[in-house]
Amino acid sequence: MTQIDSSTADETGTEHRMLRLTVNGDPAALVVTPYESLNSVLRDRLNLTGTKRGCDTGGCGTCTVQVDGQAIYSCMYPALRAEGRSVRTVEGLGRDGEHHPLQTALVEGGGVQCGYCTPGVLMASCALYAENPDTDADDLAEELAGNLCRCTGYVKLIEALAGAGEQMRRDGHV
Ligand code: FES
Ligand code: FES
């Protein structure tokens, strides 16, 4: 990786800048162009392929990650905007080798079929619980309207996530 501290341009005139951020608690530094999305940086440069790419136009939600705790569509988020910020992906959801309760709930509750929407659903619902620990099934349904799932019909998916919320409140997880 070329290390540069300020903006430079290559022979085609394309600008390159250093991006420094934290990803799942680990510092990362790499050179990017202003055209690269956070999704591209995560998947193609940092090999964090748990975050999916679907429509690449902000219409499906499968690319959802958290930036400073907020759920965002990484395909629409310029990588350079993440400078100095904390990014969390599905790879950073579990702790100490254990799945996050939302992950366990989705698997055990039949909320995963093909799984393509799952990372985005998890990151969006996790951010929602962090913002509002009393999140209920209606809140989840509203939030996840931006995360398209072509398989589950949402019923089991929402039931599983809402059930996990009850468990997390009992366990003091949220
Ligand atoms: S890939 Fe980002 S919203 Fe579809
Ligand atoms: S489980 Fe297949 S798209 Fe949601």
Coordinates of N, CA, C and O and ligand atoms in Angstrom, one line a residue:
M1 N 0.8 -1.2 0.0 CA 0.0 0.0 0.0 C 0.9 1.2 0.0 O 1.8 1.4 0.8
T2 N 0.6 2.2 -0.9 CA 1.3 3.4 -0.9 C 0.8 4.3 0.2 O -0.4 4.5 0.4
Q3 N 1.7 4.8 1.0 CA 1.4 5.7 2.1 C 1.5 7.1 1.7 O 2.6 7.6 1.3
I4 N 0.5 7.9 1.6 CA 0.6 9.3 1.3 C -0.2 10.1 2.4 O -1.2 9.6 2.9
D5 N 0.2 11.3 2.7 CA -0.4 12.0 3.8 C -1.3 13.1 3.2 O -2.1 13.7 3.9
S6 N -1.2 13.4 2.0 CA -2.1 14.5 1.4 C -2.6 14.0 0.0 O -2.1 13.0 -0.5
S7 N -3.4 14.8 -0.5 CA -4.0 14.4 -1.8 C -3.0 14.4 -2.9 O -2.2 15.3 -3.0
T8 N -3.0 13.4 -3.7 CA -2.1 13.3 -4.9 C -3.0 12.9 -6.1 O -4.0 12.3 -5.9
A9 N -2.5 13.1 -7.3 CA -3.2 12.7 -8.5 C -2.3 11.8 -9.3 O -1.1 12.0 -9.4
D10 N -3.0 10.8 -10.0 CA -2.2 9.9 -10.8 C -2.1 10.5 -12.2 O -2.6 11.6 -12.5
E11 N -1.5 9.7 -13.2 CA -1.3 10.2 -14.5 C -2.6 10.5 -15.2 O -2.7 11.3 -16.2
T12 N -3.7 9.9 -14.8 CA -5.0 10.2 -15.4 C -5.7 11.4 -14.8 O -6.8 11.8 -15.1
G13 N -5.1 11.9 -13.7 CA -5.7 13.1 -13.0 C -6.6 12.7 -11.9 O -7.2 13.5 -11.2
T14 N -6.7 11.4 -11.7 CA -7.6 10.9 -10.6 C -6.9 11.2 -9.2 O -5.8 10.8 -9.0
E15 N -7.6 11.8 -8.4 CA -7.1 12.1 -7.0 C -7.1 10.9 -6.1 O -7.9 10.0 -6.2
H16 N -6.0 10.8 -5.3 CA -5.9 9.8 -4.3 C -5.7 10.4 -3.0 O -4.9 11.4 -2.9
R17 N -6.4 9.9 -2.0 CA -6.2 10.4 -0.6 C -6.1 9.3 0.4 O -6.7 8.3 0.2
M18 N -5.4 9.6 1.5 CA -5.3 8.7 2.6 C -6.6 8.7 3.4 O -7.1 9.8 3.7
L19 N -7.1 7.5 3.7 CA -8.3 7.4 4.5 C -7.9 6.6 5.8 O -7.3 5.5 5.7
R20 N -8.2 7.2 6.9 CA -7.9 6.5 8.2 C -9.2 6.4 8.9 O -9.9 7.4 9.1
L21 N -9.5 5.2 9.4 CA -10.7 4.9 10.1 C -10.5 3.7 11.0 O -9.5 3.1 11.0
T22 N -11.6 3.4 11.7 CA -11.6 2.2 12.6 C -12.6 1.3 12.1 O -13.7 1.7 11.8
V23 N -12.3 0.0 11.9 CA -13.2 -0.9 11.4 C -13.3 -2.1 12.4 O -12.3 -2.8 12.6
N24 N -14.4 -2.2 13.0 CA -14.6 -3.3 14.0 C -13.6 -3.2 15.1 O -13.1 -4.2 15.5
G25 N -13.3 -2.0 15.4 CA -12.3 -1.8 16.5 C -10.9 -1.7 16.2 O -10.0 -1.3 17.0
D26 N -10.6 -2.1 14.9 CA -9.2 -2.0 14.5 C -8.9 -0.9 13.6 O -9.7 -0.6 12.7
P27 N -7.8 -0.2 13.8 CA -7.4 0.9 12.9 C -7.1 0.4 11.5 O -6.5 -0.6 11.3
A28 N -7.5 1.2 10.5 CA -7.2 0.9 9.1 C -6.8 2.2 8.4 O -7.3 3.3 8.7
A29 N -5.8 2.1 7.5 CA -5.4 3.2 6.7 C -5.1 2.7 5.3 O -4.4 1.7 5.1
L30 N -5.7 3.4 4.3 CA -5.5 3.0 2.9 C -5.7 4.2 2.0 O -6.4 5.2 2.4
V31 N -5.2 4.1 0.8 CA -5.3 5.2 -0.1 C -6.5 4.9 -1.0 O -6.7 3.8 -1.5
V32 N -7.4 5.9 -1.1 CA -8.7 5.7 -1.9 C -8.9 6.9 -2.8 O -8.2 8.0 -2.7
T33 N -9.7 6.7 -3.8 CA -10.1 7.8 -4.7 C -11.5 8.4 -4.1 O -12.2 7.7 -3.4
P34 N -11.8 9.6 -4.5 CA -13.1 10.2 -4.1 C -14.3 9.4 -4.6 O -15.4 9.6 -4.1
Y35 N -14.1 8.5 -5.6 CA -15.2 7.8 -6.2 C -15.5 6.5 -5.5 O -16.5 5.9 -5.8
E36 N -14.7 6.1 -4.6 CA -14.9 4.8 -4.0 C -15.9 4.9 -2.8 O -15.8 5.8 -2.0
S37 N -16.8 3.9 -2.8 CA -17.8 3.9 -1.8 C -17.2 3.1 -0.6 O -16.2 2.4 -0.7
L38 N -17.8 3.3 0.6 CA -17.4 2.6 1.7 C -17.6 1.1 1.5 O -16.8 0.2 1.9
N39 N -18.7 0.7 0.7 CA -18.9 -0.7 0.4 C -17.7 -1.3 -0.3 O -17.3 -2.4 0.0
S40 N -17.2 -0.6 -1.3 CA -16.1 -1.0 -2.1 C -14.9 -1.2 -1.2 O -14.1 -2.2 -1.3
V41 N -14.6 -0.2 -0.3 CA -13.5 -0.3 0.5 C -13.6 -1.5 1.5 O -12.6 -2.2 1.6
L42 N -14.7 -1.7 2.0 CA -14.9 -2.8 3.0 C -14.7 -4.1 2.3 O -14.0 -5.0 2.7
R43 N -15.4 -4.3 1.2 CA -15.5 -5.6 0.5 C -14.2 -5.9 -0.3 O -13.6 -6.9 -0.3
D44 N -13.8 -4.9 -1.1 CA -12.8 -5.1 -2.2 C -11.4 -4.8 -1.7 O -10.4 -5.3 -2.2
R45 N -11.3 -3.9 -0.7 CA -10.0 -3.5 -0.2 C -9.6 -4.2 1.1 O -8.5 -4.5 1.4
L46 N -10.6 -4.3 2.0 CA -10.4 -4.8 3.3 C -10.8 -6.3 3.5 O -10.7 -6.9 4.5
N47 N -11.4 -6.8 2.4 CA -11.9 -8.2 2.3 C -12.9 -8.5 3.4 O -13.0 -9.7 3.8
L48 N -13.7 -7.6 3.8 CA -14.8 -7.8 4.7 C -16.1 -8.0 3.9 O -16.9 -7.2 3.7
T49 N -16.2 -9.3 3.4 CA -17.3 -9.5 2.4 C -18.6 -10.0 3.1 O -19.5 -10.3 2.4
G50 N -18.6 -9.9 4.4 CA -19.9 -10.1 5.1 C -20.9 -9.1 4.7 O -22.1 -9.3 4.5
T51 N -20.4 -7.8 4.5 CA -21.3 -6.8 4.0 C -21.5 -7.0 2.5 O -20.6 -7.2 1.7
K52 N -22.8 -7.1 2.1 CA -23.1 -7.5 0.8 C -23.3 -6.2 -0.1 O -23.4 -5.1 0.3
R53 N -23.3 -6.5 -1.4 CA -23.6 -5.5 -2.4 C -24.7 -6.0 -3.3 O -24.6 -7.1 -3.8
G54 N -25.8 -5.2 -3.3 CA -26.9 -5.7 -4.1 C -27.2 -4.7 -5.3 O -26.5 -4.8 -6.3
C55 N -28.1 -3.8 -5.1 CA -28.4 -2.8 -6.1 C -27.3 -1.8 -6.4 O -27.2 -1.3 -7.5
D56 N -26.5 -1.5 -5.4 CA -25.5 -0.4 -5.5 C -26.1 0.9 -5.8 O -25.4 1.8 -6.2
T57 N -27.3 1.1 -5.5 CA -28.0 2.4 -5.8 C -28.9 2.9 -4.6 O -29.7 3.7 -4.8
G58 N -28.7 2.3 -3.4 CA -29.5 2.8 -2.3 C -30.9 2.2 -2.2 O -31.7 2.8 -1.5
G59 N -31.2 1.1 -2.9 CA -32.5 0.6 -2.9 C -32.8 -0.7 -2.2 O -34.0 -1.1 -2.2
C60 N -31.8 -1.3 -1.7 CA -32.1 -2.7 -1.2 C -31.7 -2.9 0.3 O -32.2 -3.8 1.0
G61 N -30.7 -2.1 0.8 CA -30.3 -2.2 2.2 C -29.3 -3.3 2.5 O -28.9 -3.4 3.7
T62 N -29.0 -4.2 1.6 CA -28.1 -5.3 2.0 C -26.7 -4.9 2.3 O -26.0 -5.6 3.0
C63 N -26.4 -3.7 1.9 CA -25.0 -3.2 2.2 C -24.9 -2.4 3.5 O -23.9 -1.8 3.8
T64 N -26.0 -2.5 4.3 CA -26.0 -1.6 5.6 C -24.9 -2.0 6.5 O -24.7 -3.2 6.9
V65 N -24.2 -1.0 7.0 CA -23.2 -1.1 8.1 C -23.5 0.1 9.0 O -24.4 0.9 8.8
Q66 N -22.7 0.1 10.1 CA -22.9 1.2 11.1 C -21.6 2.1 11.0 O -20.5 1.6 10.9
V67 N -21.9 3.4 11.0 CA -20.8 4.4 11.0 C -21.1 5.2 12.3 O -22.2 5.9 12.4
D68 N -20.2 5.2 13.3 CA -20.4 5.9 14.5 C -21.8 5.5 15.1 O -22.5 6.3 15.6
G69 N -22.2 4.2 14.9 CA -23.4 3.7 15.5 C -24.7 3.9 14.7 O -25.7 3.3 15.0
Q70 N -24.6 4.7 13.6 CA -25.7 4.9 12.8 C -25.7 3.9 11.6 O -24.7 3.7 11.0
A71 N -26.9 3.4 11.3 CA -27.0 2.5 10.2 C -27.0 3.3 8.9 O -27.8 4.3 8.8
I72 N -26.1 2.9 8.0 CA -26.1 3.6 6.7 C -25.9 2.6 5.5 O -25.5 1.5 5.8
Y73 N -26.3 3.0 4.3 CA -26.1 2.2 3.1 C -24.7 2.5 2.7 O -24.3 3.5 2.2
S74 N -23.8 1.5 2.8 CA -22.4 1.7 2.5 C -22.2 1.9 1.0 O -21.2 2.4 0.6
C75 N -23.1 1.4 0.1 CA -22.9 1.7 -1.3 C -23.1 3.1 -1.7 O -22.6 3.6 -2.7
M76 N -23.8 3.9 -0.9 CA -24.1 5.3 -1.2 C -23.2 6.2 -0.3 O -23.3 7.4 -0.4
Y77 N -22.3 5.6 0.5 CA -21.5 6.4 1.4 C -20.1 6.5 0.9 O -19.4 5.5 0.8
P78 N -19.7 7.7 0.5 CA -18.3 7.9 0.0 C -17.3 7.5 1.1 O -17.4 7.9 2.3
A79 N -16.4 6.6 0.7 CA -15.4 6.1 1.7 C -14.7 7.2 2.5 O -14.5 7.1 3.7
L80 N -14.4 8.3 1.8 CA -13.7 9.4 2.4 C -14.5 10.1 3.5 O -13.9 10.7 4.4
R81 N -15.8 9.9 3.5 CA -16.6 10.5 4.5 C -16.4 9.7 5.9 O -16.8 10.2 6.9
A82 N -15.9 8.6 5.8 CA -15.6 7.8 7.0 C -14.3 8.1 7.7 O -13.9 7.5 8.7
E83 N -13.6 9.1 7.2 CA -12.3 9.5 7.8 C -12.5 9.8 9.3 O -13.4 10.6 9.7
G84 N -11.7 9.1 10.1 CA -11.7 9.3 11.5 C -12.9 8.7 12.2 O -13.1 8.9 13.4
R85 N -13.7 8.0 11.5 CA -15.0 7.5 12.1 C -14.8 6.0 12.4 O -13.8 5.3 12.0
S86 N -15.8 5.5 13.2 CA -15.8 4.1 13.6 C -16.8 3.3 12.8 O -18.0 3.7 12.8
V87 N -16.4 2.4 12.0 CA -17.3 1.6 11.2 C -17.4 0.2 11.8 O -16.4 -0.4 12.2
R88 N -18.6 -0.3 11.8 CA -18.9 -1.6 12.3 C -19.6 -2.4 11.2 O -20.6 -1.9 10.7
T89 N -19.1 -3.6 11.0 CA -19.8 -4.5 10.0 C -20.3 -5.7 10.7 O -20.0 -6.0 11.9
V90 N -20.9 -6.6 9.9 CA -21.4 -7.8 10.5 C -20.3 -8.7 11.1 O -20.5 -9.4 12.1
E91 N -19.1 -8.6 10.6 CA -18.0 -9.3 11.2 C -17.7 -8.9 12.6 O -17.0 -9.6 13.3
G92 N -18.1 -7.6 12.9 CA -17.8 -7.1 14.2 C -19.0 -7.2 15.2 O -19.0 -6.5 16.3
L93 N -20.0 -7.9 14.8 CA -21.2 -7.9 15.6 C -21.1 -8.8 16.8 O -21.5 -8.5 17.9
G94 N -20.6 -10.0 16.6 CA -20.4 -10.9 17.8 C -19.2 -10.5 18.7 O -18.5 -9.6 18.3
R95 N -19.2 -11.1 19.8 CA -18.0 -10.8 20.7 C -17.5 -12.1 21.3 O -18.2 -13.0 21.6
D96 N -16.1 -12.1 21.4 CA -15.5 -13.3 22.1 C -15.9 -14.6 21.4 O -16.1 -15.6 22.1
G97 N -16.0 -14.6 20.1 CA -16.3 -15.8 19.4 C -17.8 -16.2 19.5 O -18.1 -17.3 19.0
E98 N -18.6 -15.4 20.1 CA -20.0 -15.8 20.3 C -20.8 -14.9 19.4 O -20.5 -13.7 19.2
H99 N -21.9 -15.5 18.8 CA -22.8 -14.7 18.0 C -23.5 -13.7 18.8 O -23.8 -13.9 20.0
H100 N -23.9 -12.5 18.2 CA -24.7 -11.5 18.8 C -26.1 -12.2 19.0 O -26.5 -13.0 18.2
P101 N -26.8 -11.8 20.1 CA -28.2 -12.4 20.3 C -29.1 -12.2 19.1 O -30.0 -13.1 18.8
L102 N -28.9 -11.2 18.3 CA -29.8 -11.0 17.1 C -29.4 -12.0 16.0 O -30.3 -12.5 15.3
Q103 N -28.2 -12.4 15.9 CA -27.8 -13.4 15.0 C -28.3 -14.7 15.4 O -28.9 -15.5 14.5
T104 N -28.2 -15.1 16.6 CA -28.7 -16.4 17.1 C -30.3 -16.4 16.9 O -30.8 -17.5 16.4
A105 N -30.9 -15.3 17.2 CA -32.4 -15.3 17.1 C -32.8 -15.5 15.6 O -33.8 -16.2 15.3
L106 N -32.1 -14.9 14.7 CA -32.5 -15.0 13.3 C -32.3 -16.5 12.8 O -33.2 -17.0 12.1
V107 N -31.2 -17.1 13.2 CA -31.0 -18.5 12.8 C -32.0 -19.4 13.4 O -32.7 -20.2 12.8
E108 N -32.2 -19.3 14.7 CA -33.1 -20.2 15.4 C -34.5 -19.9 15.1 O -35.4 -20.8 15.2
G109 N -34.9 -18.7 14.8 CA -36.3 -18.3 14.5 C -36.7 -18.4 13.1 O -37.8 -18.0 12.7
G110 N -35.9 -19.0 12.2 CA -36.2 -19.1 10.8 C -36.2 -17.8 10.1 O -36.9 -17.6 9.1
G111 N -35.4 -16.9 10.5 CA -35.4 -15.5 9.9 C -34.3 -15.4 8.8 O -34.0 -14.4 8.3
V112 N -33.6 -16.6 8.5 CA -32.6 -16.6 7.5 C -33.0 -17.7 6.5 O -33.2 -18.8 6.8
Q113 N -33.0 -17.3 5.2 CA -33.2 -18.3 4.2 C -31.9 -18.3 3.3 O -30.9 -18.9 3.6
C114 N -32.0 -17.5 2.2 CA -30.7 -17.4 1.4 C -29.6 -16.6 2.1 O -28.5 -16.8 1.8
G115 N -30.0 -15.7 3.0 CA -29.1 -15.0 3.8 C -28.5 -13.7 3.2 O -27.7 -13.1 3.8
Y116 N -28.9 -13.4 2.0 CA -28.3 -12.2 1.3 C -28.6 -10.9 2.0 O -27.8 -10.0 2.1
C117 N -29.8 -10.8 2.5 CA -30.2 -9.6 3.2 C -29.7 -9.6 4.7 O -29.7 -8.5 5.3
T118 N -29.3 -10.7 5.2 CA -29.1 -10.9 6.6 C -28.1 -9.9 7.2 O -28.4 -9.3 8.3
P119 N -26.9 -9.7 6.7 CA -26.0 -8.8 7.3 C -26.6 -7.4 7.4 O -26.4 -6.7 8.5
G120 N -27.2 -6.9 6.4 CA -27.8 -5.6 6.4 C -29.0 -5.5 7.5 O -29.1 -4.5 8.2
V121 N -29.8 -6.5 7.5 CA -30.9 -6.6 8.5 C -30.3 -6.5 9.9 O -30.8 -5.8 10.8
L122 N -29.2 -7.3 10.1 CA -28.6 -7.3 11.5 C -28.1 -6.0 11.9 O -28.3 -5.5 13.0
M123 N -27.3 -5.3 11.0 CA -26.7 -4.1 11.3 C -27.8 -3.0 11.5 O -27.6 -2.1 12.4
A124 N -28.8 -3.0 10.7 CA -29.9 -2.0 10.9 C -30.6 -2.2 12.2 O -30.9 -1.3 13.0
S125 N -31.0 -3.5 12.5 CA -31.8 -3.7 13.7 C -30.9 -3.5 15.0 O -31.4 -3.0 16.0
C126 N -29.6 -3.9 14.9 CA -28.7 -3.7 16.0 C -28.6 -2.2 16.3 O -28.6 -1.7 17.5
A127 N -28.5 -1.3 15.3 CA -28.4 0.1 15.5 C -29.7 0.6 16.1 O -29.7 1.5 17.0
L128 N -30.8 0.0 15.7 CA -32.1 0.5 16.2 C -32.2 0.2 17.7 O -32.7 1.0 18.5
Y129 N -31.8 -1.0 18.1 CA -31.9 -1.4 19.5 C -30.9 -0.5 20.4 O -31.2 -0.2 21.5
A130 N -29.8 -0.1 19.8 CA -28.9 0.7 20.5 C -29.5 2.1 20.7 O -29.3 2.8 21.7
E131 N -30.3 2.6 19.7 CA -30.9 3.9 19.8 C -32.1 3.8 20.7 O -32.4 4.8 21.5
N132 N -32.9 2.7 20.7 CA -34.1 2.6 21.5 C -34.2 1.1 22.0 O -34.6 0.3 21.3
P133 N -33.7 0.9 23.2 CA -33.8 -0.4 23.7 C -35.2 -1.0 23.8 O -35.4 -2.3 23.9
D134 N -36.2 -0.2 23.8 CA -37.6 -0.7 23.8 C -38.2 -0.9 22.4 O -39.4 -1.0 22.3
T135 N -37.3 -1.0 21.5 CA -37.8 -1.3 20.1 C -38.7 -2.5 20.1 O -38.4 -3.5 20.7
D136 N -39.8 -2.4 19.4 CA -40.7 -3.5 19.3 C -40.9 -3.9 17.8 O -40.2 -3.4 16.9
A137 N -41.8 -4.9 17.6 CA -42.0 -5.5 16.3 C -42.4 -4.4 15.3 O -42.0 -4.4 14.1
D138 N -43.2 -3.4 15.7 CA -43.7 -2.4 14.8 C -42.5 -1.5 14.4 O -42.4 -1.1 13.2
D139 N -41.7 -1.2 15.4 CA -40.5 -0.3 15.1 C -39.5 -1.1 14.1 O -39.0 -0.5 13.2
L140 N -39.4 -2.4 14.3 CA -38.5 -3.1 13.5 C -39.1 -3.2 12.0 O -38.3 -3.1 11.1
A141 N -40.4 -3.4 11.9 CA -41.0 -3.5 10.6 C -40.8 -2.2 9.8 O -40.5 -2.2 8.6
E142 N -40.9 -1.1 10.6 CA -40.7 0.2 9.9 C -39.3 0.4 9.5 O -39.0 0.8 8.4
E143 N -38.4 0.1 10.4 CA -36.9 0.3 10.1 C -36.5 -0.6 8.9 O -35.8 -0.2 8.1
L144 N -37.0 -1.8 8.9 CA -36.5 -2.8 8.0 C -37.2 -2.7 6.6 O -37.0 -3.5 5.7
A145 N -38.1 -1.7 6.5 CA -38.7 -1.4 5.2 C -37.7 -1.1 4.1 O -37.9 -1.3 2.9
G146 N -36.5 -0.6 4.6 CA -35.4 -0.3 3.7 C -34.5 -1.4 3.5 O -33.5 -1.3 2.8
N147 N -34.8 -2.6 4.0 CA -33.9 -3.8 3.8 C -34.7 -4.9 3.2 O -35.5 -5.5 3.8
L148 N -34.6 -5.0 1.9 CA -35.4 -5.9 1.1 C -35.0 -7.4 1.4 O -33.8 -7.7 1.3
C149 N -36.0 -8.2 1.7 CA -35.8 -9.6 1.9 C -36.8 -10.3 0.9 O -38.0 -10.1 1.0
R150 N -36.3 -11.1 0.0 CA -37.1 -11.7 -1.0 C -37.5 -13.1 -0.6 O -38.3 -13.8 -1.3
C151 N -37.0 -13.6 0.6 CA -37.3 -15.0 1.0 C -38.2 -15.2 2.1 O -39.1 -16.0 2.1
T152 N -38.1 -14.4 3.2 CA -38.7 -14.8 4.4 C -40.2 -14.3 4.6 O -40.9 -14.8 5.4
G153 N -40.6 -13.3 3.8 CA -41.9 -12.7 4.0 C -41.9 -11.8 5.2 O -43.0 -11.4 5.6
Y154 N -40.8 -11.7 5.9 CA -40.6 -10.8 7.0 C -41.3 -11.3 8.3 O -40.9 -10.8 9.4
V155 N -42.2 -12.1 8.3 CA -43.0 -12.5 9.5 C -42.0 -13.1 10.5 O -41.9 -12.7 11.7
K156 N -41.3 -14.2 10.1 CA -40.4 -14.9 11.1 C -39.2 -14.0 11.4 O -38.7 -14.0 12.5
L157 N -38.8 -13.2 10.4 CA -37.7 -12.4 10.6 C -38.0 -11.3 11.7 O -37.2 -11.2 12.7
I158 N -39.1 -10.7 11.6 CA -39.5 -9.7 12.6 C -39.7 -10.3 14.0 O -39.3 -9.8 15.0
E159 N -40.4 -11.4 13.9 CA -40.7 -12.2 15.2 C -39.4 -12.5 15.9 O -39.3 -12.3 17.1
A160 N -38.5 -13.0 15.1 CA -37.2 -13.4 15.7 C -36.4 -12.2 16.3 O -35.9 -12.3 17.5
L161 N -36.4 -11.1 15.6 CA -35.7 -9.9 16.1 C -36.4 -9.3 17.3 O -35.7 -8.9 18.2
A162 N -37.7 -9.3 17.3 CA -38.4 -8.8 18.4 C -38.3 -9.6 19.6 O -38.1 -9.1 20.8
G163 N -38.3 -11.0 19.4 CA -38.1 -11.9 20.5 C -36.7 -11.7 21.1 O -36.5 -11.8 22.3
A164 N -35.7 -11.5 20.3 CA -34.3 -11.2 20.7 C -34.3 -10.0 21.6 O -33.5 -9.9 22.6
G165 N -35.1 -9.0 21.2 CA -35.1 -7.7 22.0 C -35.6 -8.0 23.4 O -35.0 -7.4 24.4
E166 N -36.6 -8.8 23.5 CA -37.1 -9.1 24.9 C -36.0 -9.8 25.7 O -35.8 -9.5 26.9
Q167 N -35.3 -10.7 25.1 CA -34.2 -11.4 25.7 C -33.1 -10.5 26.1 O -32.5 -10.5 27.2
M168 N -32.7 -9.6 25.2 CA -31.6 -8.7 25.4 C -32.0 -7.7 26.6 O -31.1 -7.4 27.4
R169 N -33.2 -7.3 26.6 CA -33.6 -6.4 27.8 C -33.5 -7.2 29.1 O -33.0 -6.6 30.1
R170 N -33.9 -8.4 29.1 CA -33.9 -9.2 30.3 C -32.4 -9.4 30.7 O -32.1 -9.3 31.9
D171 N -31.5 -9.6 29.7 CA -30.1 -9.9 30.0 C -29.3 -8.6 30.2 O -28.1 -8.7 30.4
G172 N -29.9 -7.5 30.0 CA -29.2 -6.2 30.1 C -28.2 -6.0 29.0 O -27.2 -5.3 29.1
H173 N -28.5 -6.6 27.8 CA -27.7 -6.5 26.6 C -27.9 -5.2 25.9 O -27.1 -4.8 25.1
V174 N -29.1 -4.6 26.1 CA -29.3 -3.3 25.5 C -29.7 -2.3 26.6 O -30.0 -2.6 27.7
Ligands
FES1 S1 -26.4 -2.3 -2.3 FE1 -26.6 -0.6 -1.1 S2 -28.7 -0.2 -1.0 FE2 -28.6 -1.9 -2.3
FES2 S1 -33.2 -14.4 3.5 FE1 -33.0 -14.3 1.3 S2 -33.2 -12.1 0.9 FE2 -33.6 -12.3 3.0

